[in-house]
Structures are given as structure tokens and as C-alpha cells.
Backbone as CSV, one residue per row, in Angstrom:
resi,resn,N_x,N_y,N_z,CA_x,CA_y,CA_z,C_x,C_y,C_z
1,UNK,149.166,56.809,165.962,149.433,55.566,165.237,148.482,55.472,164.054
2,UNK,149.035,55.415,162.844,148.154,55.364,161.679,148.366,54.133,160.808
3,UNK,149.373,53.306,161.111,149.708,52.182,160.248,149.970,50.929,161.081
4,UNK,149.413,49.812,160.627,149.676,48.526,161.266,150.340,47.614,160.244
5,UNK,151.536,47.167,160.563,152.268,46.224,159.721,152.040,44.823,160.274
6,UNK,151.706,43.897,159.404,151.420,42.532,159.830,152.401,41.565,159.199
7,UNK,153.067,40.781,160.039,153.805,39.630,159.555,152.788,38.589,159.080
8,UNK,153.249,37.614,158.296,152.329,36.620,157.734,152.528,35.252,158.390
9,UNK,153.677,34.614,158.137,153.923,33.259,158.630,154.022,33.238,160.146
10,UNK,153.195,32.412,160.768,153.197,32.313,162.214,152.359,33.366,162.901
11,UNK,151.924,34.376,162.152,151.104,35.452,162.699,149.676,35.370,162.172
12,UNK,149.542,35.304,160.848,148.228,35.200,160.215,147.924,33.789,159.728
13,UNK,148.967,33.029,159.395,148.776,31.643,158.967,149.670,30.727,159.798
14,UNK,149.199,29.495,159.998,149.889,28.545,160.878,150.857,27.707,160.047
15,UNK,151.999,28.287,159.725,152.907,27.702,158.737,154.324,27.456,159.226
16,UNK,154.668,27.917,160.419,156.080,27.868,160.825,156.630,26.451,160.899
17,UNK,155.838,25.528,161.446,156.313,24.154,161.539,156.564,23.574,160.146
18,UNK,155.710,23.912,159.196,155.867,23.389,157.835,157.047,24.039,157.123
19,UNK,157.308,25.304,157.404,158.524,25.927,156.881,159.758,25.207,157.416
20,UNK,159.742,24.897,158.710,160.883,24.195,159.307,161.067,22.821,158.673
21,UNK,159.968,22.133,158.421,160.044,20.822,157.778,160.609,20.935,156.366
22,UNK,160.181,21.944,155.625,160.698,22.144,154.275,162.200,22.429,154.300
23,UNK,162.639,23.225,155.259,164.077,23.499,155.382,164.839,22.243,155.771
24,UNK,164.285,21.465,156.700,164.969,20.236,157.097,165.175,19.318,155.896
25,UNK,164.166,19.197,155.066,164.273,18.338,153.888,165.253,18.910,152.870
26,UNK,165.276,20.231,152.748,166.236,20.865,151.839,167.667,20.610,152.303
27,UNK,167.917,20.778,153.591,169.256,20.517,154.124,169.646,19.051,153.946
28,UNK,168.708,18.151,154.248,169.013,16.723,154.146,169.365,16.337,152.712
29,UNK,168.777,17.021,151.750,169.093,16.739,150.355,170.524,17.056,149.984
30,UNK,171.196,17.801,150.840,172.611,18.133,150.630,173.470,17.559,151.759
31,UNK,172.970,16.513,152.399,173.701,15.833,153.482,174.043,16.774,154.629
32,UNK,173.123,17.664,154.929,173.252,18.563,156.078,172.130,18.225,157.049
33,UNK,172.478,18.061,158.315,171.494,17.597,159.286,171.524,18.438,160.567
34,UNK,171.225,19.734,160.467,171.144,20.542,161.688,169.977,20.082,162.552
35,UNK,170.119,20.275,163.855,169.056,19.865,164.769,167.773,20.628,164.447
36,UNK,166.664,19.897,164.646,165.352,20.458,164.335,165.120,21.793,165.047
37,UNK,165.504,21.882,166.330,165.219,23.098,167.092,165.948,24.307,166.523
38,UNK,167.133,24.075,165.957,167.871,25.194,165.366,167.129,25.745,164.154
39,UNK,166.577,24.838,163.369,165.819,25.286,162.199,164.576,26.053,162.642
40,UNK,163.828,25.464,163.570,162.570,26.081,163.971,162.782,27.466,164.554
41,UNK,163.837,27.639,165.329,164.063,28.935,165.960,164.560,29.987,164.973
42,UNK,164.985,29.557,163.796,165.399,30.522,162.783,164.258,30.932,161.862
43,UNK,163.111,30.244,161.952,161.974,30.602,161.115,161.502,32.004,161.503
44,UNK,161.271,32.816,160.508,160.973,34.234,160.727,162.061,35.097,160.135
45,UNK,163.256,34.531,160.008,164.310,35.165,159.216,163.997,34.975,157.744
46,UNK,164.510,35.872,156.929,164.447,35.635,155.503,165.396,34.512,155.112
47,UNK,165.098,33.854,153.994,165.941,32.752,153.550,167.370,33.164,153.279
48,UNK,167.589,34.445,152.941,168.945,34.917,152.693,169.772,34.960,153.974
49,UNK,169.087,34.995,155.112,169.769,35.025,156.408,169.815,33.644,157.060
50,UNK,168.813,32.846,156.801,168.609,31.620,157.566,169.694,30.578,157.360
51,UNK,170.135,30.377,156.128,171.124,29.327,155.851,172.403,29.572,156.635
52,UNK,172.903,30.788,156.575,174.119,31.118,157.302,173.937,31.044,158.803
53,UNK,172.764,31.432,159.284,172.471,31.373,160.715,172.542,29.941,161.226
54,UNK,172.041,28.998,160.439,171.954,27.611,160.899,173.227,26.820,160.602
55,UNK,173.745,26.982,159.393,174.852,26.117,158.948,176.173,26.842,158.749
56,UNK,176.183,28.150,158.936,177.432,28.894,158.791,177.604,29.500,157.408
57,UNK,178.487,30.471,157.334,178.659,31.224,156.097,179.323,30.416,154.984
58,UNK,180.115,29.424,155.321,180.705,28.594,154.268,179.618,27.871,153.480
59,UNK,178.631,27.341,154.189,177.518,26.671,153.518,176.688,27.681,152.737
60,UNK,176.477,28.847,153.311,175.738,29.890,152.584,176.425,30.219,151.266
61,UNK,177.728,30.387,151.297,178.449,30.773,150.082,178.443,29.661,149.037
62,UNK,178.514,28.422,149.471,178.622,27.317,148.519,177.269,26.755,148.082
63,UNK,176.277,26.810,148.983,175.018,26.129,148.691,173.773,26.972,148.927
64,UNK,173.945,28.207,149.325,172.796,29.019,149.740,171.663,29.057,148.734
65,UNK,171.963,29.387,147.494,170.906,29.491,146.482,170.263,28.139,146.192
66,UNK,171.082,27.086,146.153,170.538,25.745,145.918,169.599,25.330,147.058
67,UNK,169.987,25.619,148.285,169.153,25.272,149.425,167.833,26.047,149.417
68,UNK,167.891,27.314,149.039,166.660,28.105,148.979,165.723,27.590,147.885
69,UNK,166.288,27.195,146.766,165.464,26.627,145.696,164.807,25.321,146.152
70,UNK,165.575,24.486,146.849,165.037,23.218,147.320,163.985,23.441,148.409
71,UNK,164.236,24.406,149.293,163.225,24.741,150.299,161.915,25.146,149.645
72,UNK,161.988,25.989,148.621,160.764,26.434,147.948,160.007,25.245,147.352
73,UNK,160.726,24.329,146.740,160.079,23.146,146.173,159.410,22.319,147.262
74,UNK,160.090,22.154,148.384,159.535,21.364,149.474,158.316,22.054,150.103
75,UNK,158.382,23.373,150.252,157.267,24.090,150.870,156.039,24.079,149.969
76,UNK,156.239,24.152,148.659,155.095,24.057,147.745,154.318,22.764,147.977
77,UNK,155.026,21.683,148.228,154.359,20.393,148.473,153.546,20.408,149.762
78,UNK,153.955,21.249,150.703,153.304,21.292,152.014,152.179,22.322,152.101
79,UNK,152.049,23.170,151.097,151.055,24.245,151.144,149.640,23.754,151.444
80,UNK,149.215,22.599,150.923,147.853,22.154,151.248,147.612,21.924,152.737
81,UNK,148.678,21.804,153.525,148.538,21.568,154.958,148.507,22.860,155.778
82,UNK,148.780,23.993,155.148,148.812,25.271,155.858,147.380,25.746,156.098
83,UNK,147.142,26.303,157.275,145.829,26.826,157.615,145.937,28.274,158.086
84,UNK,144.893,29.033,157.821,144.815,30.379,158.376,144.594,30.292,159.874
85,UNK,145.183,31.203,160.612,144.957,31.243,162.050,143.600,31.900,162.348
86,UNK,142.960,31.485,163.435,141.615,31.983,163.724,141.527,33.504,163.764
87,UNK,140.536,34.007,163.045,140.146,35.422,163.039,141.197,36.346,162.450
88,UNK,142.164,35.776,161.723,143.220,36.610,161.131,142.645,37.588,160.111
89,UNK,141.789,37.100,159.212,141.195,37.991,158.217,140.314,39.040,158.894
90,UNK,139.658,38.638,159.971,138.808,39.573,160.704,139.631,40.718,161.288
91,UNK,140.853,40.410,161.754,141.723,41.461,162.276,142.041,42.482,161.188
92,UNK,142.372,41.998,159.997,142.690,42.902,158.890,141.515,43.835,158.605
93,UNK,140.327,43.270,158.509,139.142,44.074,158.176,138.795,45.033,159.309
94,UNK,138.952,44.577,160.556,138.652,45.431,161.706,139.548,46.666,161.725
95,UNK,140.840,46.458,161.478,141.779,47.581,161.501,141.531,48.534,160.343
96,UNK,141.253,47.976,159.161,140.976,48.829,157.999,139.704,49.644,158.226
97,UNK,138.677,49.012,158.790,137.427,49.724,159.059,137.616,50.830,160.086
98,UNK,138.611,50.647,160.981,138.896,51.664,161.991,139.747,52.806,161.442
99,UNK,140.147,52.700,160.182,140.871,53.789,159.541,142.375,53.649,159.482
100,UNK,142.897,52.501,159.913,144.349,52.294,159.862,144.777,51.858,158.463
101,UNK,145.974,52.254,158.099,146.612,51.683,156.914,147.172,50.321,157.333
102,UNK,146.743,49.259,156.678,147.169,47.914,157.053,148.063,47.373,155.952
103,UNK,149.278,46.967,156.322,150.261,46.502,155.344,150.776,45.129,155.732
104,UNK,150.916,44.268,154.744,151.583,42.985,154.960,153.078,43.181,154.770
105,UNK,153.852,42.663,155.703,155.310,42.791,155.635,155.920,41.417,155.863
106,UNK,155.951,40.609,154.808,156.439,39.234,154.905,157.818,39.098,154.292
107,UNK,158.662,38.274,154.929,159.971,37.955,154.349,159.879,36.811,153.349
108,UNK,158.688,36.270,153.143,158.517,35.160,152.222,158.503,35.598,150.769
109,UNK,158.615,34.615,149.888,158.553,34.890,148.452,157.151,35.336,148.070
110,UNK,157.053,36.089,146.981,155.771,36.622,146.540,154.737,35.516,146.337
111,UNK,155.137,34.394,145.737,154.170,33.334,145.469,153.569,32.790,146.751
112,UNK,154.364,32.743,147.816,153.856,32.216,149.077,153.026,33.259,149.826
113,UNK,153.335,34.525,149.620,152.478,35.576,150.165,151.115,35.520,149.499
114,UNK,151.098,35.338,148.182,149.822,35.219,147.467,149.044,33.991,147.928
115,UNK,149.748,32.881,148.183,149.082,31.683,148.691,148.470,31.952,150.061
116,UNK,149.164,32.728,150.891,148.640,33.075,152.209,147.370,33.912,152.081
117,UNK,147.364,34.842,151.154,146.164,35.658,150.933,144.980,34.787,150.538
118,UNK,145.224,33.820,149.685,144.150,32.900,149.293,143.608,32.151,150.504
119,UNK,144.491,31.687,151.366,144.065,30.968,152.565,143.215,31.857,153.474
120,UNK,143.576,33.117,153.530,142.877,34.054,154.400,141.573,34.558,153.790
121,UNK,141.386,34.289,152.506,140.208,34.814,151.833,140.295,36.310,151.608
122,UNK,141.528,36.803,151.453,141.774,38.226,151.235,142.465,38.435,149.891
123,UNK,142.475,39.661,149.428,143.195,40.024,148.211,144.110,41.200,148.518
124,UNK,144.959,41.513,147.590,145.868,42.645,147.785,145.117,43.952,147.978
125,UNK,143.924,44.048,147.426,143.139,45.273,147.568,142.632,45.483,148.995
126,UNK,142.713,44.452,149.839,142.320,44.604,151.236,143.387,45.302,152.076
127,UNK,144.546,45.564,151.487,145.667,46.157,152.213,146.114,47.462,151.545
128,UNK,146.718,48.313,152.340,147.333,49.509,151.772,148.508,49.124,150.891
129,UNK,149.235,48.087,151.291,150.366,47.582,150.512,150.658,46.153,150.962
130,UNK,151.164,45.362,150.047,151.607,43.997,150.351,153.048,43.875,149.878
131,UNK,153.951,43.568,150.792,155.357,43.412,150.429,155.788,41.966,150.658
132,UNK,156.875,41.602,149.999,157.456,40.269,150.164,158.966,40.400,150.046
133,UNK,159.653,39.279,150.030,161.116,39.283,150.044,161.707,40.059,148.874
134,UNK,161.006,40.104,147.754,161.526,40.779,146.569,161.566,42.298,146.708
135,UNK,160.919,42.833,147.742,160.780,44.286,147.863,161.868,44.944,148.696
136,UNK,162.800,44.169,149.228,163.871,44.745,150.041,165.147,43.951,149.838
137,UNK,166.278,44.634,149.900,167.566,43.968,149.688,167.876,42.997,150.816
138,UNK,167.567,43.400,152.038,167.862,42.561,153.199,166.568,42.208,153.916
139,UNK,166.419,40.944,154.295,165.200,40.498,154.963,165.376,40.554,156.474
140,UNK,164.309,40.219,157.187,164.362,40.212,158.649,165.459,39.267,159.134
141,UNK,166.192,39.670,160.178,165.879,40.722,161.139,166.309,42.139,160.746
142,UNK,166.828,42.343,159.539,167.077,43.710,159.079,165.742,44.445,158.958
143,UNK,165.722,45.756,159.114,164.454,46.494,159.119,163.976,46.904,157.730
144,UNK,164.717,46.542,156.674,164.435,47.068,155.335,162.999,46.833,154.893
145,UNK,162.511,45.620,155.084,161.180,45.277,154.597,160.105,46.077,155.322
146,UNK,160.236,46.234,156.616,159.269,47.033,157.360,159.300,48.484,156.907
147,UNK,160.483,48.991,156.645,160.604,50.376,156.187,159.902,50.567,154.844
148,UNK,160.078,49.602,153.936,159.416,49.682,152.628,157.902,49.636,152.797
149,UNK,157.419,48.720,153.630,155.977,48.590,153.840,155.388,49.869,154.423
150,UNK,156.067,50.439,155.397,155.563,51.683,155.996,155.563,52.818,154.981
151,UNK,156.645,52.930,154.230,156.741,54.019,153.253,155.677,53.898,152.164
152,UNK,155.517,52.700,151.635,154.558,52.508,150.539,153.112,52.632,151.006
153,UNK,152.881,52.370,152.282,151.516,52.506,152.802,151.097,53.967,152.906
154,UNK,152.080,54.863,152.905,151.787,56.272,153.061,151.604,56.695,154.495
155,UNK,151.895,55.785,155.421,151.723,56.089,156.829,152.929,56.769,157.444
156,UNK,152.764,57.141,158.694,153.831,57.834,159.410,154.291,57.014,160.609
157,UNK,153.404,56.796,161.564,153.746,56.075,162.783,153.119,54.691,162.741
158,UNK,153.953,53.661,162.900,153.487,52.286,162.688,153.750,51.412,163.902
159,UNK,153.037,50.290,163.939,153.281,49.211,164.884,153.270,47.914,164.099
160,UNK,154.093,46.967,164.509,154.154,45.659,163.866,153.502,44.613,164.764
161,UNK,152.760,43.697,164.155,152.300,42.496,164.852,153.079,41.326,164.260
162,UNK,153.854,40.627,165.095,154.693,39.542,164.602,154.846,38.448,165.632
163,UNK,155.394,37.314,165.197,155.427,36.117,166.045,156.818,35.684,166.474
164,UNK,157.865,36.303,165.959,159.214,35.807,166.245,160.096,36.900,166.823
165,UNK,161.185,36.475,167.452,162.154,37.455,167.955,162.781,38.226,166.803
166,UNK,162.773,37.633,165.599,163.320,38.321,164.429,162.406,39.473,164.023
167,UNK,161.103,39.292,164.171,160.172,40.391,163.925,160.426,41.527,164.909
168,UNK,160.578,41.165,166.173,160.795,42.183,167.201,162.097,42.936,166.931
169,UNK,163.164,42.211,166.576,164.446,42.849,166.301,164.330,43.811,165.122
170,UNK,163.605,43.391,164.096,163.424,44.227,162.920,162.676,45.508,163.271
171,UNK,161.610,45.373,164.066,160.850,46.549,164.483,161.694,47.471,165.357
172,UNK,162.440,46.884,166.276,163.279,47.700,167.154,164.294,48.517,166.370
173,UNK,164.879,47.878,165.358,165.891,48.590,164.583,165.287,49.735,163.781
174,UNK,164.036,49.564,163.359,163.357,50.631,162.633,162.827,51.700,163.572
175,UNK,162.738,51.370,164.864,162.245,52.331,165.839,160.738,52.334,165.982
176,UNK,160.101,51.181,165.713,158.661,51.080,165.892,158.359,49.989,166.917
177,UNK,157.158,50.031,167.467,156.750,49.056,168.468,156.356,47.747,167.800
178,UNK,156.438,46.658,168.567,156.014,45.351,168.079,155.153,44.671,169.134
179,UNK,153.980,44.219,168.708,153.124,43.373,169.534,153.383,41.932,169.115
180,UNK,153.728,41.089,170.070,154.066,39.705,169.766,152.881,38.769,169.941
181,UNK,152.831,37.744,169.106,151.861,36.658,169.263,152.630,35.350,169.433
182,UNK,152.060,34.415,170.179,152.757,33.170,170.513,152.614,32.094,169.435
183,UNK,151.856,32.362,168.413,151.529,31.327,167.436,152.704,30.902,166.562
184,UNK,153.825,31.606,166.652,155.004,31.189,165.901,155.881,30.205,166.644
185,UNK,155.604,29.983,167.932,156.373,29.016,168.696,157.362,29.629,169.673
186,UNK,157.492,30.951,169.676,158.365,31.607,170.651,157.585,31.878,171.931
187,UNK,158.247,31.706,173.059,157.605,31.959,174.347,157.356,33.452,174.525
188,UNK,156.325,33.749,175.303,156.029,35.148,175.568,157.187,35.884,176.201
189,UNK,157.874,35.221,177.132,159.010,35.861,177.798,160.119,36.191,176.812
190,UNK,160.335,35.314,175.833,161.357,35.574,174.817,161.013,36.815,173.992
191,UNK,159.752,36.924,173.609,159.331,38.068,172.803,159.434,39.363,173.598
192,UNK,159.056,39.306,174.871,159.174,40.487,175.720,160.627,40.859,175.942
193,UNK,161.468,39.865,176.192,162.897,40.131,176.389,163.523,40.733,175.138
194,UNK,163.017,40.344,173.972,163.542,40.884,172.708,163.104,42.324,172.486
195,UNK,162.041,42.751,173.200,161.616,44.135,173.100,160.174,44.354,172.701
196,UNK,159.370,43.292,172.598,157.953,43.466,172.298,157.285,44.262,173.410
197,UNK,156.351,45.121,173.045,155.681,45.943,174.056,154.563,45.178,174.749
198,UNK,154.118,44.098,174.103,153.017,43.292,174.637,153.044,41.952,173.927
199,UNK,152.563,40.911,174.578,152.435,39.593,173.952,151.044,39.050,174.236
200,UNK,150.404,38.524,173.188,149.105,37.861,173.328,149.215,36.470,172.718
201,UNK,148.225,35.636,173.001,148.280,34.272,172.480,148.242,34.241,170.957
202,UNK,147.353,35.026,170.359,147.168,34.986,168.906,146.429,36.240,168.463
203,UNK,146.278,36.401,167.151,145.602,37.609,166.656,144.127,37.610,167.031
204,UNK,143.545,36.424,167.268,142.152,36.379,167.703,141.959,37.150,169.008
205,UNK,142.971,37.130,169.877,142.883,37.871,171.142,142.792,39.368,170.892
206,UNK,143.447,39.840,169.845,143.364,41.264,169.502,141.975,41.605,168.970
207,UNK,141.409,40.709,168.169,140.054,40.941,167.648,139.046,40.971,168.789
208,UNK,139.186,40.033,169.713,138.217,39.912,170.799,138.126,41.176,171.636
209,UNK,139.215,41.884,171.760,139.168,43.099,172.580,139.027,44.361,171.731
210,UNK,138.851,44.200,170.406,138.697,45.353,169.527,139.932,46.222,169.503
211,UNK,141.083,45.572,169.451,142.376,46.259,169.583,142.548,47.392,168.591
212,UNK,142.976,48.528,169.116,143.406,49.651,168.297,144.719,50.164,168.876
213,UNK,145.769,50.175,168.099,147.095,50.566,168.641,147.177,52.051,168.971
């Protein structure tokens, strides 16, 4: 194992609830009122997948781009409330010091990935590569983004650390292992059933044991 791919939202930063709130407000602005739990359980998908997953393909075709634009506006307002998860930056540095290629593989927009780096006190130079939604045609649960991150990192055999069943599905399709964390709101049993090889409470648990994949 020479490469560690890290999801961002719900894994390194505590943002999933705020993403769900931003989506709820975006939908409400177009008189769409999906249940809160449906929105929350879709967080971790890319925005290109999420609208159709929650509201159906007719809404995606007619309003998808407008809803994504409104979501981005709403999430920008919520950014001051986002916090880094404990010891997330320490995990990045620990893995890099151990000789692993560490890559960020986020389905979020580039601006929000950069905002996450600021919260973590990290820069792009701390990673072998940083990818975002703009770097792949299809977002999670498709494996495209993980494949790009692995390829650009120059690594061969990778593992993903992620918080959602969509992360696990993406890793499974690419043929790599996924370690799940509970900080995204998915139960450990759900992540294991989806195919995660292991589940821990948060990335701090990996730091505490000096995790090396």
C-alpha cells in the first residue's frame, strides 16, 4: 500500500449537516420539500448525482443546474460554521511522514476544497495531489474521482478513508479498500454492509493508534 486517498466532507471536516441544510434551502427556493433524512443520506454524492437521487430525473433535467448554483450560494453562507474534525491535519502529516502518497479526493467544488484546506491549516503542497469535482466527469459514487486522484498521485495500490456509503461504493467499484469513519452520520453497520474493510469513530482514532494501511 503506497497511497492513501482521503475524502473531505464528513471525514476531515464536520460539514455534512451544513451541506444538507444548504441543499434543503436550495430545494425550498424552488418549492421542493424532500424530507430532511433523504437529503442527509445523499450527502457524499456529487451534486451532479444528488438532485436526481432525491427528487428524480425530471427535476434534475429541468432544475439541476439552478439547484446546484443555489446550493453553492447557501453553503457559502454556512462556511463560518464548519469546523475541522479533531486531529484531521495530524493524520495527513502522519501518513506523509510515514512515506505514503496522500491525496484529497473530494466531490466538492474547488472553492470549497480550498476552504476546507484553510480550516485544516493545510495547503495543497501538503498532499501529493488535491482533486475536486472539476477533475472528473462523474462524481461519487462513480469511481472516476478516486481513479484520477490515484493516478495523479503516482501511486499504485491505494486505500480510501471516507464517511459515507457513497465513498465505499466508489472505492469498491475502483477495486480498492475503504476504511469508514462515523463522522458523516452513517452507522458503522451500514458502512460495513456497503463493503468497508473497517469502521472507526473518526480519523482521530487512526492517529491514536499510528495507523498505517
